[in-house]
Amino acid sequence: MKLAFLCHPVKYLKGSSRYYREVLGFEEAWQEGDHTVALKLPDSDVQLMLEDDEEGYSAGGVFIVDSVDRFYRENSTLDFVKEPCDIPPGRYAIFQDRSGNPIRIIDKTKS
């Protein structure tokens, strides 16, 4: 697993994105639809991803794996709170650590 993003669920994507860009000086890296914006973090390959469609989940890391479906099958003892689903670059799922923190995994099988 390789850390790719820090995910921050937000209530209002446009206002939050503007805050991070105008107040904190981050630069937009990409946007996906009306629900997700990624921002470049200075001196880092990791990006900050803002999402307004993950209500109920706290902030946490997004890790790249070779295959979300294989990871899901091979780690059936983990507490998955979101089963694998399609996203534009590939597949996505969320499991929780023992303290209830979300750990998001993605693959880029459609890239």
Tab-separated table of C-alpha atoms in Angstrom, residues 18-105:
chain	number	residue	atom	x	y	z
A	18	ARG	CA	-11.695	28.013	-2.184
A	19	TYR	CA	-10.501	28.118	1.451
A	20	TYR	CA	-7.635	25.703	0.813
A	21	ARG	CA	-6.612	27.545	-2.368
A	22	GLU	CA	-7.065	31.188	-1.344
A	23	VAL	CA	-6.329	31.098	2.384
A	24	LEU	CA	-3.793	28.259	2.574
A	25	GLY	CA	-2.288	28.707	-0.891
A	26	PHE	CA	-2.741	25.147	-2.176
A	27	GLU	CA	-2.995	24.600	-5.915
A	28	GLU	CA	-5.747	22.516	-7.502
A	29	ALA	CA	-4.398	19.299	-9.050
A	30	TRP	CA	-7.636	17.911	-10.522
A	31	GLN	CA	-11.376	17.748	-10.046
A	32	GLU	CA	-13.763	14.826	-10.510
A	33	GLY	CA	-17.380	15.808	-11.068
A	34	ASP	CA	-19.069	17.954	-8.455
A	35	HIS	CA	-17.939	15.912	-5.443
A	36	THR	CA	-14.131	15.686	-5.450
A	37	VAL	CA	-11.211	18.110	-5.723
A	38	ALA	CA	-7.540	17.234	-5.198
A	39	LEU	CA	-4.996	19.819	-4.126
A	40	LYS	CA	-1.227	19.737	-4.406
A	41	LEU	CA	0.610	19.804	-1.103
A	42	PRO	CA	3.900	21.705	-1.114
A	43	ASP	CA	7.008	19.505	-1.299
A	44	SER	CA	4.997	16.260	-1.357
A	45	ASP	CA	3.774	13.637	-3.820
A	46	VAL	CA	0.727	13.139	-1.587
A	47	GLN	CA	-2.330	15.233	-2.469
A	48	LEU	CA	-5.177	16.511	-0.305
A	49	MET	CA	-8.504	15.217	-1.598
A	50	LEU	CA	-11.683	17.050	-0.592
A	51	GLU	CA	-14.962	15.145	-0.996
A	52	ASP	CA	-18.497	16.161	-0.135
A	53	ASP	CA	-20.127	12.757	-0.668
A	54	GLU	CA	-18.600	10.768	2.222
A	55	GLU	CA	-20.684	12.053	5.091
A	56	GLY	CA	-20.187	10.052	8.244
A	57	TYR	CA	-16.530	9.204	7.595
A	58	SER	CA	-13.655	11.101	9.155
A	59	ALA	CA	-10.468	12.242	7.477
A	60	GLY	CA	-7.865	9.636	6.659
A	61	GLY	CA	-5.405	8.256	4.160
A	62	VAL	CA	-6.159	6.914	0.703
A	63	PHE	CA	-3.764	4.143	-0.276
A	64	ILE	CA	-3.075	2.701	-3.720
A	65	VAL	CA	-3.131	-1.082	-3.993
A	66	ASP	CA	-2.635	-3.267	-7.067
A	67	SER	CA	-6.184	-4.601	-6.928
A	68	VAL	CA	-8.949	-3.500	-4.550
A	69	ASP	CA	-10.923	-6.660	-5.298
A	70	ARG	CA	-7.970	-8.944	-4.507
A	71	PHE	CA	-7.141	-6.957	-1.345
A	72	TYR	CA	-10.799	-7.286	-0.283
A	73	ARG	CA	-10.813	-11.063	-0.889
A	74	GLU	CA	-7.468	-11.655	0.823
A	75	ASN	CA	-8.313	-9.555	3.888
A	76	SER	CA	-11.786	-10.764	4.829
A	77	THR	CA	-11.069	-10.272	8.548
A	78	LEU	CA	-10.804	-6.498	8.121
A	79	ASP	CA	-13.829	-4.362	8.983
A	80	PHE	CA	-14.942	-3.144	5.542
A	81	VAL	CA	-17.531	-0.362	5.800
A	82	LYS	CA	-17.685	0.243	2.038
A	83	GLU	CA	-17.324	-2.727	-0.277
A	84	PRO	CA	-15.383	-2.388	-3.535
A	85	CYS	CA	-17.073	-0.131	-6.070
A	86	ASP	CA	-16.219	1.548	-9.366
A	87	ILE	CA	-14.635	4.998	-9.552
A	88	PRO	CA	-13.318	6.659	-12.707
A	89	PRO	CA	-9.686	5.462	-12.391
A	90	GLY	CA	-10.533	1.968	-11.079
A	91	ARG	CA	-11.963	0.508	-7.861
A	92	TYR	CA	-12.427	1.880	-4.324
A	93	ALA	CA	-13.243	0.525	-0.844
A	94	ILE	CA	-13.045	1.596	2.796
A	95	PHE	CA	-12.224	-0.429	5.902
A	96	GLN	CA	-11.753	0.695	9.498
A	97	ASP	CA	-8.844	0.167	11.813
A	98	ARG	CA	-9.478	-1.034	15.363
A	99	SER	CA	-10.097	2.545	16.517
A	100	GLY	CA	-12.717	3.180	13.833
A	101	ASN	CA	-10.501	5.312	11.580
A	102	PRO	CA	-11.282	4.910	7.878
A	103	ILE	CA	-8.611	3.488	5.613
A	104	ARG	CA	-9.478	4.051	1.968
A	105	ILE	CA	-7.954	1.961	-0.795
